[in-house]
CSV table of C-alpha atoms and ligand atoms in Angstrom, one decimal:
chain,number,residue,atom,x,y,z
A,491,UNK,CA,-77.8,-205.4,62.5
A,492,UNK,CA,-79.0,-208.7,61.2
A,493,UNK,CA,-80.6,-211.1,64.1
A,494,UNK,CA,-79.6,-214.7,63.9
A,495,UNK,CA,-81.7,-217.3,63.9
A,496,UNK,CA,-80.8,-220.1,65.6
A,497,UNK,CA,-81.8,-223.8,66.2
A,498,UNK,CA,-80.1,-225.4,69.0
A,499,UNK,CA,-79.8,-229.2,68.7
A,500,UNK,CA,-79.1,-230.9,72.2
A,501,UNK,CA,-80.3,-227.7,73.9
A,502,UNK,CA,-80.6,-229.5,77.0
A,503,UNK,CA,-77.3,-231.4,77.4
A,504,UNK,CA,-74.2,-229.1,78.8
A,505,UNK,CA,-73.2,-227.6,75.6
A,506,UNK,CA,-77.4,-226.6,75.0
A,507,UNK,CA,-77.2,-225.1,78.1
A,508,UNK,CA,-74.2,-223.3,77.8
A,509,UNK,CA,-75.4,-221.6,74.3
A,510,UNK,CA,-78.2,-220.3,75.7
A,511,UNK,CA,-76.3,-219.0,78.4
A,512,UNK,CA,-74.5,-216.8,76.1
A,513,UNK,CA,-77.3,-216.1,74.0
A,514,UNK,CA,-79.4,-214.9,76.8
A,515,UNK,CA,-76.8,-212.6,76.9
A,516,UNK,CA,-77.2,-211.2,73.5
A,517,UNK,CA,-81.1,-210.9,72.9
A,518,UNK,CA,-80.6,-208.1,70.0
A,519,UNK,CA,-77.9,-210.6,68.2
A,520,UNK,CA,-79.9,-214.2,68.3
A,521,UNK,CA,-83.8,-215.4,67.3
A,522,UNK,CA,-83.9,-219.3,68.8
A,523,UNK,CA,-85.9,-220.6,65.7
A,524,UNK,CA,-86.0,-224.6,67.6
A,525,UNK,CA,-84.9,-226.6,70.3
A,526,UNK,CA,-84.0,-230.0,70.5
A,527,UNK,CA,-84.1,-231.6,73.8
A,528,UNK,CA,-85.1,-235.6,73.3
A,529,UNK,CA,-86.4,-236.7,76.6
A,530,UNK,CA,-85.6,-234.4,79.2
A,531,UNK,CA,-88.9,-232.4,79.1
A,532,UNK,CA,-88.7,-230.6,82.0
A,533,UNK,CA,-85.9,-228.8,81.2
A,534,UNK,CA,-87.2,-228.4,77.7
A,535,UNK,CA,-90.5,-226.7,78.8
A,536,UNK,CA,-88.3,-224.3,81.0
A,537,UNK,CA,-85.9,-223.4,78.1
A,538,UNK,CA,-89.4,-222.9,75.9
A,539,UNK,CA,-91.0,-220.6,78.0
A,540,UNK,CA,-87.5,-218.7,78.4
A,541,UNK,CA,-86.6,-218.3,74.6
A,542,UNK,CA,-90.0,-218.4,73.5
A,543,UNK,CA,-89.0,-220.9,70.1
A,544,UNK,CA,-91.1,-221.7,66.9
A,545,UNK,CA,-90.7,-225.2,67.7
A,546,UNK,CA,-89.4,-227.6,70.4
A,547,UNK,CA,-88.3,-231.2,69.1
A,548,UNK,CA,-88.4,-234.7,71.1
A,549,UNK,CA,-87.9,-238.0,71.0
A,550,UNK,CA,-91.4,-239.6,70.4
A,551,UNK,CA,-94.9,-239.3,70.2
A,552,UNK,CA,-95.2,-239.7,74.3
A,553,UNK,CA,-92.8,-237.3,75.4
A,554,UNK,CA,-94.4,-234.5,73.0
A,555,UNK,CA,-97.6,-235.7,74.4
A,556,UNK,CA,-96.3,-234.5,78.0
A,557,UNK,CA,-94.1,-231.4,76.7
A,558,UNK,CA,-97.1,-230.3,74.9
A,559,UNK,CA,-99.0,-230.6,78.0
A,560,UNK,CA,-96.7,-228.8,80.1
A,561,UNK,CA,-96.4,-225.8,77.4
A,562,UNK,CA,-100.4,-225.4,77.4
A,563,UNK,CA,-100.7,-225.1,81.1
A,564,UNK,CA,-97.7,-222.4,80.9
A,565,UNK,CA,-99.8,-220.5,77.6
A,566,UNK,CA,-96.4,-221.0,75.7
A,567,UNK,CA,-97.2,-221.1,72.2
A,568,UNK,CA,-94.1,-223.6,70.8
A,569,UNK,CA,-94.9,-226.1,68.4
A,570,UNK,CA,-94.0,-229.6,69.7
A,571,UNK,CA,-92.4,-231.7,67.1
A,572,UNK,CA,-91.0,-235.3,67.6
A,573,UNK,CA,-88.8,-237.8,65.6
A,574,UNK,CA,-85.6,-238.4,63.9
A,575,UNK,CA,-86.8,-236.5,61.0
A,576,UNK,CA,-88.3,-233.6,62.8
A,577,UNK,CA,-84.8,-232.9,64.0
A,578,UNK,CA,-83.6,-232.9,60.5
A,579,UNK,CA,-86.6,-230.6,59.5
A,580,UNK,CA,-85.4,-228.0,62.0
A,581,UNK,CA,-81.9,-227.9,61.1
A,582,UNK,CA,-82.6,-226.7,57.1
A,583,UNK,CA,-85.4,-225.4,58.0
A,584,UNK,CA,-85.2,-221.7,55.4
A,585,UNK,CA,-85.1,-219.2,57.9
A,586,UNK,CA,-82.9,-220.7,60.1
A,587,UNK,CA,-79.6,-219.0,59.7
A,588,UNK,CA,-77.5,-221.5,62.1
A,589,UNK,CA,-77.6,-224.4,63.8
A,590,UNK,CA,-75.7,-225.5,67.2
A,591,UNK,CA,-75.3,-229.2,66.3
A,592,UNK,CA,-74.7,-230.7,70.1
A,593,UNK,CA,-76.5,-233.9,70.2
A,594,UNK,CA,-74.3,-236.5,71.9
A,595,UNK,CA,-73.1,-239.2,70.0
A,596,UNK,CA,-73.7,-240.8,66.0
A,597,UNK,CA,-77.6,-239.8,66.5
A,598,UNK,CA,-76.4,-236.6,65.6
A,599,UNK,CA,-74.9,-236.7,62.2
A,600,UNK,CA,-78.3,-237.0,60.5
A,601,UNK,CA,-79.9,-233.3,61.6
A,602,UNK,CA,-76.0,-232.1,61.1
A,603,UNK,CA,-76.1,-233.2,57.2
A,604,UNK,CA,-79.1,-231.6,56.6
A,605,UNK,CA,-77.9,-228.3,58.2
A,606,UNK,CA,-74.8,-229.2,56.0
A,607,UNK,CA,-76.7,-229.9,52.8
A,608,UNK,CA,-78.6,-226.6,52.9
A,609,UNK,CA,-75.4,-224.5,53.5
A,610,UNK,CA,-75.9,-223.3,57.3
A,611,UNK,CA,-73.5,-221.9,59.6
A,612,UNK,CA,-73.0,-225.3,61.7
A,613,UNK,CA,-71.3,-224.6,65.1
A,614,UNK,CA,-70.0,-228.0,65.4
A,615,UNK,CA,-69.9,-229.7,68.9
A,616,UNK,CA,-70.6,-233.1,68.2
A,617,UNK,CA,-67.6,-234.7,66.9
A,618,UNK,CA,-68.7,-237.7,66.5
A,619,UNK,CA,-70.2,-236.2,63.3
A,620,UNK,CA,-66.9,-236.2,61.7
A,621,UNK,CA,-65.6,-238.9,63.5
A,622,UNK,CA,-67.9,-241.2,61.3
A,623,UNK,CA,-68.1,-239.0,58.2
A,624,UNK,CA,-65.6,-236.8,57.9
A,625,UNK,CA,-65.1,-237.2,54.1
A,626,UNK,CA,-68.8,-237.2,53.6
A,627,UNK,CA,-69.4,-234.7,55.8
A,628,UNK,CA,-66.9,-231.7,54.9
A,629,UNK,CA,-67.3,-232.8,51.2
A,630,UNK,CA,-71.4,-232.2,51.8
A,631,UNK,CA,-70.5,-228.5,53.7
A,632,UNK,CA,-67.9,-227.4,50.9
A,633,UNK,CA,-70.5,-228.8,47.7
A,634,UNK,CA,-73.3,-226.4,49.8
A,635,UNK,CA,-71.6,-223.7,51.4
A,636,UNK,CA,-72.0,-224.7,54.8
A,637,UNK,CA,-69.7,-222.6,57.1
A,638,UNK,CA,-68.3,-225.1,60.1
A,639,UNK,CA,-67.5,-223.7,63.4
A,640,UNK,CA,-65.5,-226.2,65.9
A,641,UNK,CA,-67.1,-225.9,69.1
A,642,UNK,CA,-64.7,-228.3,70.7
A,643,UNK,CA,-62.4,-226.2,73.2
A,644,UNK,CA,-59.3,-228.1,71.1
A,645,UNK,CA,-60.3,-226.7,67.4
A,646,UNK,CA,-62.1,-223.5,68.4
A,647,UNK,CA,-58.5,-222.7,69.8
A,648,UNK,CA,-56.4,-224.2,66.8
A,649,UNK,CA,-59.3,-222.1,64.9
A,650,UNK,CA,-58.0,-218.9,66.8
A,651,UNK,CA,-55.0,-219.1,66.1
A,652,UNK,CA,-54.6,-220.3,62.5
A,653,UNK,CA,-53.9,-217.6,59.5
A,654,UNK,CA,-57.3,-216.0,59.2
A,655,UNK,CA,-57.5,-217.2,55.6
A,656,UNK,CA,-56.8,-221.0,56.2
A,657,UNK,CA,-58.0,-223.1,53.9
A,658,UNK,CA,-55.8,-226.1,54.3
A,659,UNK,CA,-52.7,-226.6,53.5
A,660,UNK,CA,-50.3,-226.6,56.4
A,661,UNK,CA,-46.8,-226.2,54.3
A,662,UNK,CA,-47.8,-222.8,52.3
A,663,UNK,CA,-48.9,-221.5,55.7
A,664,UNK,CA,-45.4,-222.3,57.2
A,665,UNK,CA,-47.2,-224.8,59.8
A,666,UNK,CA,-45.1,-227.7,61.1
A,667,UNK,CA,-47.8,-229.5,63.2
A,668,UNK,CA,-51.0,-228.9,64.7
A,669,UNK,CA,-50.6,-229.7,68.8
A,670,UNK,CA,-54.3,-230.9,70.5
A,671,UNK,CA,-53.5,-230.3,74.5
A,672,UNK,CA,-55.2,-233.1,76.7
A,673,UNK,CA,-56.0,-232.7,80.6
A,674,UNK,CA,-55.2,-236.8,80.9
A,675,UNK,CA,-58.6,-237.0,82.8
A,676,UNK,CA,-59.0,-238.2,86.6
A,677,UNK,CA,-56.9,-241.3,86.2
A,678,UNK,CA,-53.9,-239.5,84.9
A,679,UNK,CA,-51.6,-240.3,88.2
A,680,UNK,CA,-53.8,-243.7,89.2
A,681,UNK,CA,-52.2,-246.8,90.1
A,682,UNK,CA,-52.3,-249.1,86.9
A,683,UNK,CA,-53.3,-251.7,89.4
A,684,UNK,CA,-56.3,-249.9,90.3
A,685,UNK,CA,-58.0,-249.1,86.7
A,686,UNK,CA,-60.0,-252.6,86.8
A,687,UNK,CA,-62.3,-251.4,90.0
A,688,UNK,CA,-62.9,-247.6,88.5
A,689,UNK,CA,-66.5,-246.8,88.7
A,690,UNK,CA,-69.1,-245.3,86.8
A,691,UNK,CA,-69.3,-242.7,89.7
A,692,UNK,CA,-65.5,-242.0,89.2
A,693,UNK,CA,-65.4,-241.9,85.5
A,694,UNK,CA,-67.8,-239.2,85.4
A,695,UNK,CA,-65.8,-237.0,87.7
A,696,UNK,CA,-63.8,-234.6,85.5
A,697,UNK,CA,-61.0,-232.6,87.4
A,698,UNK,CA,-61.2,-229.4,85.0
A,699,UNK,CA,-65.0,-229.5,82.6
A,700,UNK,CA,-68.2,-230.2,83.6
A,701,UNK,CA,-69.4,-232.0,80.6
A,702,UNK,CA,-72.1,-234.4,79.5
A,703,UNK,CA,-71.6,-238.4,81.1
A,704,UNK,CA,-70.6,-240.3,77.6
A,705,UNK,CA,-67.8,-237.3,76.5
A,706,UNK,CA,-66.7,-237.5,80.3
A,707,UNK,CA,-66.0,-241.4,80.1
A,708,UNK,CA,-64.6,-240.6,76.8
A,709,UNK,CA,-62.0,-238.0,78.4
A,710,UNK,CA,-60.7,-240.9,81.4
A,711,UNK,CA,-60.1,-243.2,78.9
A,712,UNK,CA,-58.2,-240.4,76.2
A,713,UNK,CA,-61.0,-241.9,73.7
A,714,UNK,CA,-62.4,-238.2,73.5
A,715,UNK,CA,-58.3,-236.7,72.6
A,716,UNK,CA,-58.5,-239.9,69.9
A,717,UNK,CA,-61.9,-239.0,68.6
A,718,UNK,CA,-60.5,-234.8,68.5
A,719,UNK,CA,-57.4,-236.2,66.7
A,720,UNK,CA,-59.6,-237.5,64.1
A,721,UNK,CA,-62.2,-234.2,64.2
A,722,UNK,CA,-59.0,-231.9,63.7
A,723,UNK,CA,-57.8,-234.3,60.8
A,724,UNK,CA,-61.0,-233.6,58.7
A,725,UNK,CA,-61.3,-230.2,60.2
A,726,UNK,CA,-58.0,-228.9,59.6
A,727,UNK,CA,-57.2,-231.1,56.0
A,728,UNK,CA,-54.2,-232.3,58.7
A,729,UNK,CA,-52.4,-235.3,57.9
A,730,UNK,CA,-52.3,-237.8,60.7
A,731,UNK,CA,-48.5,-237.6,60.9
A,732,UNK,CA,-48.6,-233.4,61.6
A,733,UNK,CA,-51.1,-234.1,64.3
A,734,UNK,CA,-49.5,-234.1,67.9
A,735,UNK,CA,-51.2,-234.7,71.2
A,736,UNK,CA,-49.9,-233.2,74.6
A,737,UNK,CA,-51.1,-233.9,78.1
A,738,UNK,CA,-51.3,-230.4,80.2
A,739,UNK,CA,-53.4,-231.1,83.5
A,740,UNK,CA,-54.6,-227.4,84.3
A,741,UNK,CA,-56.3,-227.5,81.1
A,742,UNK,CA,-55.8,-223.6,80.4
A,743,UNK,CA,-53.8,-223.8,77.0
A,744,UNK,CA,-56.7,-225.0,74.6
A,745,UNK,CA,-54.4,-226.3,71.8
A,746,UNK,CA,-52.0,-224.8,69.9
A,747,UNK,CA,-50.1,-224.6,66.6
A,748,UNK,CA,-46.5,-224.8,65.6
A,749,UNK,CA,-44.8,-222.7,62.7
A,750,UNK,CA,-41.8,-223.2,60.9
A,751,UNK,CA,-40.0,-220.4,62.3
A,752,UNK,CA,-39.9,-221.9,66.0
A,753,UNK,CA,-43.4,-219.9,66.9
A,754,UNK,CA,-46.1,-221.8,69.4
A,755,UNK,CA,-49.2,-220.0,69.1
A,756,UNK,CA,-51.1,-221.1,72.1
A,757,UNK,CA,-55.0,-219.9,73.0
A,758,UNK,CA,-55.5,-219.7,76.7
A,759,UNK,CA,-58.6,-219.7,78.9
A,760,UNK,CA,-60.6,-221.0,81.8
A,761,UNK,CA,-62.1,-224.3,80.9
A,762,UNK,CA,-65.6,-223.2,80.5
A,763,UNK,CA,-67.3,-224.3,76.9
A,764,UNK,CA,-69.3,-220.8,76.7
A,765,UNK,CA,-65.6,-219.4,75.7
A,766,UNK,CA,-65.7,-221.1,72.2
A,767,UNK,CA,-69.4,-220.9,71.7
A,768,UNK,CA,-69.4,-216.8,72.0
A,769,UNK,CA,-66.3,-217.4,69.7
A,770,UNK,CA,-68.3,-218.9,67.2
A,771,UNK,CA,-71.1,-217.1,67.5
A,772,UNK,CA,-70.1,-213.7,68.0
A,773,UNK,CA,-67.8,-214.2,64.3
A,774,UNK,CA,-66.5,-211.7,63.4
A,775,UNK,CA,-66.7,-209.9,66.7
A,776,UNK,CA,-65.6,-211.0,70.3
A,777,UNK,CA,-68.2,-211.0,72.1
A,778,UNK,CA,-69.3,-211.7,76.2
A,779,UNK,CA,-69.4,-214.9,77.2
A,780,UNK,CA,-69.7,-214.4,81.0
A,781,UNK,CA,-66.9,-216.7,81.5
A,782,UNK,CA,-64.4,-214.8,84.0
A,783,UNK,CA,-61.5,-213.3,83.2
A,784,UNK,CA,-58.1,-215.9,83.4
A,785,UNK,CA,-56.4,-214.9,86.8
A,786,UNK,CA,-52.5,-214.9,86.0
A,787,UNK,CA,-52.5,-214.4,90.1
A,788,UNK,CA,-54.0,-217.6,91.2
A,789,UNK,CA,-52.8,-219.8,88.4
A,790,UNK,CA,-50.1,-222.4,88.9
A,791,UNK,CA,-47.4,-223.4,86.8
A,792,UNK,CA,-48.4,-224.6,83.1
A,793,UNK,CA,-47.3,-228.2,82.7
A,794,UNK,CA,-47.1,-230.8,80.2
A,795,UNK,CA,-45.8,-234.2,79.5
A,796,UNK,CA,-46.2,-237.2,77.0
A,797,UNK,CA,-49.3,-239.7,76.6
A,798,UNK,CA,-49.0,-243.0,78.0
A,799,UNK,CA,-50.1,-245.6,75.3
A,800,UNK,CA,-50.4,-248.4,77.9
A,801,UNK,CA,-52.3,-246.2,80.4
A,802,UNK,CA,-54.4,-244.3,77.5
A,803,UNK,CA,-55.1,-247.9,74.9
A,804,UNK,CA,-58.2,-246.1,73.7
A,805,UNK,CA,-55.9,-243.1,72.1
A,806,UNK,CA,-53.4,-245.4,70.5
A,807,UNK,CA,-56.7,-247.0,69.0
A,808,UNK,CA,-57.9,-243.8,67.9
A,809,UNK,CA,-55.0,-242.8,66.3
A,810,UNK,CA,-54.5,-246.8,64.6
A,811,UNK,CA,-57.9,-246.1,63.0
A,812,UNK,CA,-57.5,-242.6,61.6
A,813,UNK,CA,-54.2,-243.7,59.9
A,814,UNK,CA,-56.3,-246.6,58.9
A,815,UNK,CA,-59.2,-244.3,57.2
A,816,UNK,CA,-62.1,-245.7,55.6
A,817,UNK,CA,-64.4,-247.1,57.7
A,818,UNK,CA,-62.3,-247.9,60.8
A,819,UNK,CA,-63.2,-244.3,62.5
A,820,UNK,CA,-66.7,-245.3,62.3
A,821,UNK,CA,-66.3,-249.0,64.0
A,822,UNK,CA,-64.2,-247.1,66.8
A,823,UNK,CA,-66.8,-244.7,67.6
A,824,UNK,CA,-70.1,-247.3,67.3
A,825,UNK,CA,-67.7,-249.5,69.5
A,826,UNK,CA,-66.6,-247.3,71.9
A,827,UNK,CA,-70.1,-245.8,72.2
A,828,UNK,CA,-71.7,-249.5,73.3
A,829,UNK,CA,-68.9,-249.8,75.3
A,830,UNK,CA,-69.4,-246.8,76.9
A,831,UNK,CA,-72.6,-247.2,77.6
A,832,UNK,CA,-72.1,-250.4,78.6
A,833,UNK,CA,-70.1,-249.3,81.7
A,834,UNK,CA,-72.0,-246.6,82.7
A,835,UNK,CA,-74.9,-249.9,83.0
A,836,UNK,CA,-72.5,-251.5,85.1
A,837,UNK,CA,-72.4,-254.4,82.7
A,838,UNK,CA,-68.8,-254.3,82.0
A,839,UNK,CA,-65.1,-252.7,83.8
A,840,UNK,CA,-63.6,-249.3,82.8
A,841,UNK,CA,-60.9,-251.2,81.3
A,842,UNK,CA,-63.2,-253.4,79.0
A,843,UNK,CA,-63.7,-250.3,76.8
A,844,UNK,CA,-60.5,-250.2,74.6
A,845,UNK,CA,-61.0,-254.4,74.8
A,846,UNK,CA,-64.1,-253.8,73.2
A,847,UNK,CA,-63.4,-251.2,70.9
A,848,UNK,CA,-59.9,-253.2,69.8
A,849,UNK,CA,-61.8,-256.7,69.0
A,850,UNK,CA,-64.4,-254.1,67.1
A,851,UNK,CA,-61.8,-253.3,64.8
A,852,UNK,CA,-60.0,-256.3,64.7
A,853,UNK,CA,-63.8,-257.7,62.7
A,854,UNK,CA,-62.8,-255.7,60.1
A,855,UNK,CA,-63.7,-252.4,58.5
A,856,UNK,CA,-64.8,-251.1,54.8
A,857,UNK,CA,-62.8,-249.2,52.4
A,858,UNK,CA,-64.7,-246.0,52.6
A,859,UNK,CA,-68.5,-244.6,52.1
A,860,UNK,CA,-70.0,-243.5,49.0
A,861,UNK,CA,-73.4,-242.5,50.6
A,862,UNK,CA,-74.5,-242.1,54.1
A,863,UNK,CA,-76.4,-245.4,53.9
A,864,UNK,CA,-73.2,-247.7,53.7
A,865,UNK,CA,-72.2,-245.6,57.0
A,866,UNK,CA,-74.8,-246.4,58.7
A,867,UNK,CA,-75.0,-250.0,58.0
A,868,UNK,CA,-71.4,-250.2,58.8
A,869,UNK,CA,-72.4,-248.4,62.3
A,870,UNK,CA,-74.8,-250.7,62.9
A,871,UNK,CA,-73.0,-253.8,62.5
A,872,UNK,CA,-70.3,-252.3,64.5
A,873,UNK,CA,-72.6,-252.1,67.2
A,874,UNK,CA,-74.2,-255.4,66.8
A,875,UNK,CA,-70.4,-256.9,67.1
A,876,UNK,CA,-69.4,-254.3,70.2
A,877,UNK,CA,-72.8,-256.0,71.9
A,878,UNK,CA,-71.4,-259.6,71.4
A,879,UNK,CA,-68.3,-258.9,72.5
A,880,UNK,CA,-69.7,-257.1,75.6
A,881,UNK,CA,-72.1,-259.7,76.4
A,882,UNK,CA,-69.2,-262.1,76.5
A,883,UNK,CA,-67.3,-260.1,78.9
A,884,UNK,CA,-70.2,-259.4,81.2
A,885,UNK,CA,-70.7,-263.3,80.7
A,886,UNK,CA,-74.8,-262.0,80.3
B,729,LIG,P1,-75.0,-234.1,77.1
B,729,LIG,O1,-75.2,-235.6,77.3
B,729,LIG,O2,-74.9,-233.2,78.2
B,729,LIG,O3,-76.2,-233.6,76.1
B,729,LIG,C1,-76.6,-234.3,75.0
B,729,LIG,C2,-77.8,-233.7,74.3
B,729,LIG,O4,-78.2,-234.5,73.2
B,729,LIG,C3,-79.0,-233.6,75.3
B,729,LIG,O5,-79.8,-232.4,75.0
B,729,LIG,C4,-79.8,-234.8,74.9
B,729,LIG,O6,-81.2,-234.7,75.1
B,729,LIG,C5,-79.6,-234.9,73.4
B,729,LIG,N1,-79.7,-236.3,72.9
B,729,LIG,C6,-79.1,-237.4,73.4
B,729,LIG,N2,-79.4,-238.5,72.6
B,729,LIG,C7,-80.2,-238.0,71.6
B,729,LIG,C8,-80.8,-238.6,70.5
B,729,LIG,N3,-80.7,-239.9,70.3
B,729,LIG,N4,-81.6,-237.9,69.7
B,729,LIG,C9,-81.7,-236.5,69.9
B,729,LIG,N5,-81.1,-235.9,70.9
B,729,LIG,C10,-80.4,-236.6,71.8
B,729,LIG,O7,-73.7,-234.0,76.1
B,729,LIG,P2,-72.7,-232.8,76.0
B,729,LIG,O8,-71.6,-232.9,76.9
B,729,LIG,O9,-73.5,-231.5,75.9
B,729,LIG,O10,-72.1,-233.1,74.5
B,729,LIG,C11,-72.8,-232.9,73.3
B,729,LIG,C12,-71.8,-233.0,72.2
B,729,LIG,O11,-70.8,-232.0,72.3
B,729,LIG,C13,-71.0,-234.4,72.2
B,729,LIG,O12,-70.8,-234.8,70.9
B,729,LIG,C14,-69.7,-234.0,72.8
B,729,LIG,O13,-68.6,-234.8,72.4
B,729,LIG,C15,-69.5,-232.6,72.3
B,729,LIG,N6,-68.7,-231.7,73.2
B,729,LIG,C16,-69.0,-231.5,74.5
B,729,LIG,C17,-68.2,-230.7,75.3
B,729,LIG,C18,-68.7,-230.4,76.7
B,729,LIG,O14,-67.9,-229.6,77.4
B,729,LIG,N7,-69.8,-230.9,77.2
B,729,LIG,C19,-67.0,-230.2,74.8
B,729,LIG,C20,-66.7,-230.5,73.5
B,729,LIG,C21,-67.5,-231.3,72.7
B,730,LIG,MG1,-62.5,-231.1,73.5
């Protein structure tokens, strides 16, 4: 057997830590090749001594200054690398065989195009990614033979249970609809009244994932079911209109797909993110995740109702932006992102986000991207006009 060799972008946020979970689990399947960690050396340094990595990528000059230092006084002989590019580097790197692109946010779509452009296996968590790029993005993969694994519980299980040749192409495959389930978040039953005075503290709080701070904001709001609507669009080659979005608290059904014959096929599991990252990296065997088993015994009923646009503004945006195309996606996410941030400084309310993202979009948006550097300028001058807006409602 073949080892993989893996470079682990974002190794420690939550999804980082959950892939090396599982491939600690595996040492006879996976090689770790690099790790990308950004700031947090501490963890970094641990992860290094543990997996014993070529290199170990951060943020700048300082901070590989200190992991360097930390790494000597261990004897742990990992290079220490530092920089956008460096990230990049480590993604198409030759003997890397594939990369786990979990980086939070738009700073990860540089290191996933160059994994992209030099045909890796990319297992795909950050969906902002395609969020921003998806034309550029998938066209980049297909031109290169990439291979793109959704990490994202929604379209690892829409993945699952998809003909095993899928290609696109929904109405040759007798599918009606692709169906994205959504837990609704902490604020699913909260007094309307009540969503000006939610805090940071609260925000965070998921009821069913334990997940990074920006994607858990992005889940009370329904941004994050938006953003997935328009990762499963590029993903999945699904029109916006055969896309469907249900809210189903207990978070066990992952998403599902609908057939033309009446069938629902559904994948089921405990909300634990290492379920879909042995998934992917197991392909084609199952393989052991150390999640535990789903106990029919203890679980309640399965419920599910509609999404509440008026409760939820951030998903009606979402899904406004992806019928919109072109560059609209891309102002939503830079948007959203300042916004996010934004309230997790305490500079504006929970319910300033959509209000943020909405006068975003309302500036305007381009056609569509020929090149990545058109994207990014559009980025960045969505974020320059989310930053105006936000010190106007912050009155700072
Ligand atoms: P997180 O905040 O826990 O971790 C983010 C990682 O990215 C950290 O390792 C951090 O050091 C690194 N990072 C942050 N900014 C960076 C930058 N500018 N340059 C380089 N590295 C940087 O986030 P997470 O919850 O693990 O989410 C990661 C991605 O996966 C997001 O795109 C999220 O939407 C997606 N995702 C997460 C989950 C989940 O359960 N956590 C589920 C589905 C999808
Ligand atoms: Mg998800």
């Amino acid at each position: 057997m073949t080892q993989q060799v893996l470079t682990i972008l974002g190794s420690t946020g939550s999804i980082g830590e959950s892939t090396l979970d599982v491939v600690a689990r595996h040492p006879e399947k996976f090689r770790i090749f690099a790790l990308a960690g950004n700031k947090q050396i501490h963890k970094l340094a641990e992860q290094c001594k543990r997996f014993n990595p070529q290199f170990a990528v951060v943020a700048d000059a300082e901070h590989a200054a200190a992991l360097e230092q930390l790494l000597e006084s261990a004897d742990c002989r990992t290079e220490v690398l530092y920089g956008v590019q460096s990230l990049s580097d480590v993604a198409a790197a030759d003997e890397v065989t594939g990369v786990m692109a979990a980086i939070v946010g738009a700073a990860g779509l540089p290191s996933a195009l160059a994994a992209a452009k030099k045909g890796k296996t990319i297992y795909l968590a950050n969906k902002e990614t395609l969020v921003i790029s998806g034309a550029l993005f998938m066209e980049t993969a297909r031109a290169n033979g990439a291979k793109i694994l959704p990490i994202d519980s929604e379209h690892n299980a829409i993945y699952q249970v998809l003909p095993r040749d899928y290609a696109g192409g929904l109405d040759q495959h007798g599918i009606e609809s692709i169906i994205l389930t959504a837990s609704g978040g902490p604020f699913l039953d909260t007094d309307l009244n009540e969503f000006n005075h939610i805090t940071p503290a609260q925000a965070v709080k998921h009821p069913n994932w334990s997940m990074g701070q920006k994607i858990s904001v992005d889940s009370a709001t329904m941004m994050n079911k938006g953003l997935e609507l328009i990762e499963a669009h590029w993903l999945f080659h699904c029109p916006p209109e055969k896309l469907e979005v249900t809210i189903h608290p207990q978070s066990v059904i992952h998403s599902m797909v609908r057939y033309r014959d009446g069938s629902v096929l559904a994948q089921m599991g405990n909300p634990d993110m290492r379920t879909p990252i042995a998934y992917c990296l197991g392909l084609p065997d199952r393989i052991e995740s150390g999640v535990p088993a789903l106990d029919f015994g203890t679980l309640s009923a399965l419920t599910f109702r509609q999404p509440d646009f008026q409760r939820f503004p951030c998903l009606k945006l979402a899904y406004d932006a992806m019928k919109s195309g072109g560059g609209a996606p891309c102002v939503l996410n830079a948007a959203n992102e300042e916004a996010v941030a934004a309230f997790l400084g305490g500079r504006i309310r929970f319910t300033d986000i959509a209000r943020v993202v909405a006068h975003g979009l309302e500036q305007g948006f381009s056609d569509g991207f020929s090149d990545i550097e058109s994207l990014l300028e559009q980025d960045k001058q969505a974020r320059a006009q989310a930053q105006k807006g936000i010190a106007a409602l912050s009155g700072k």
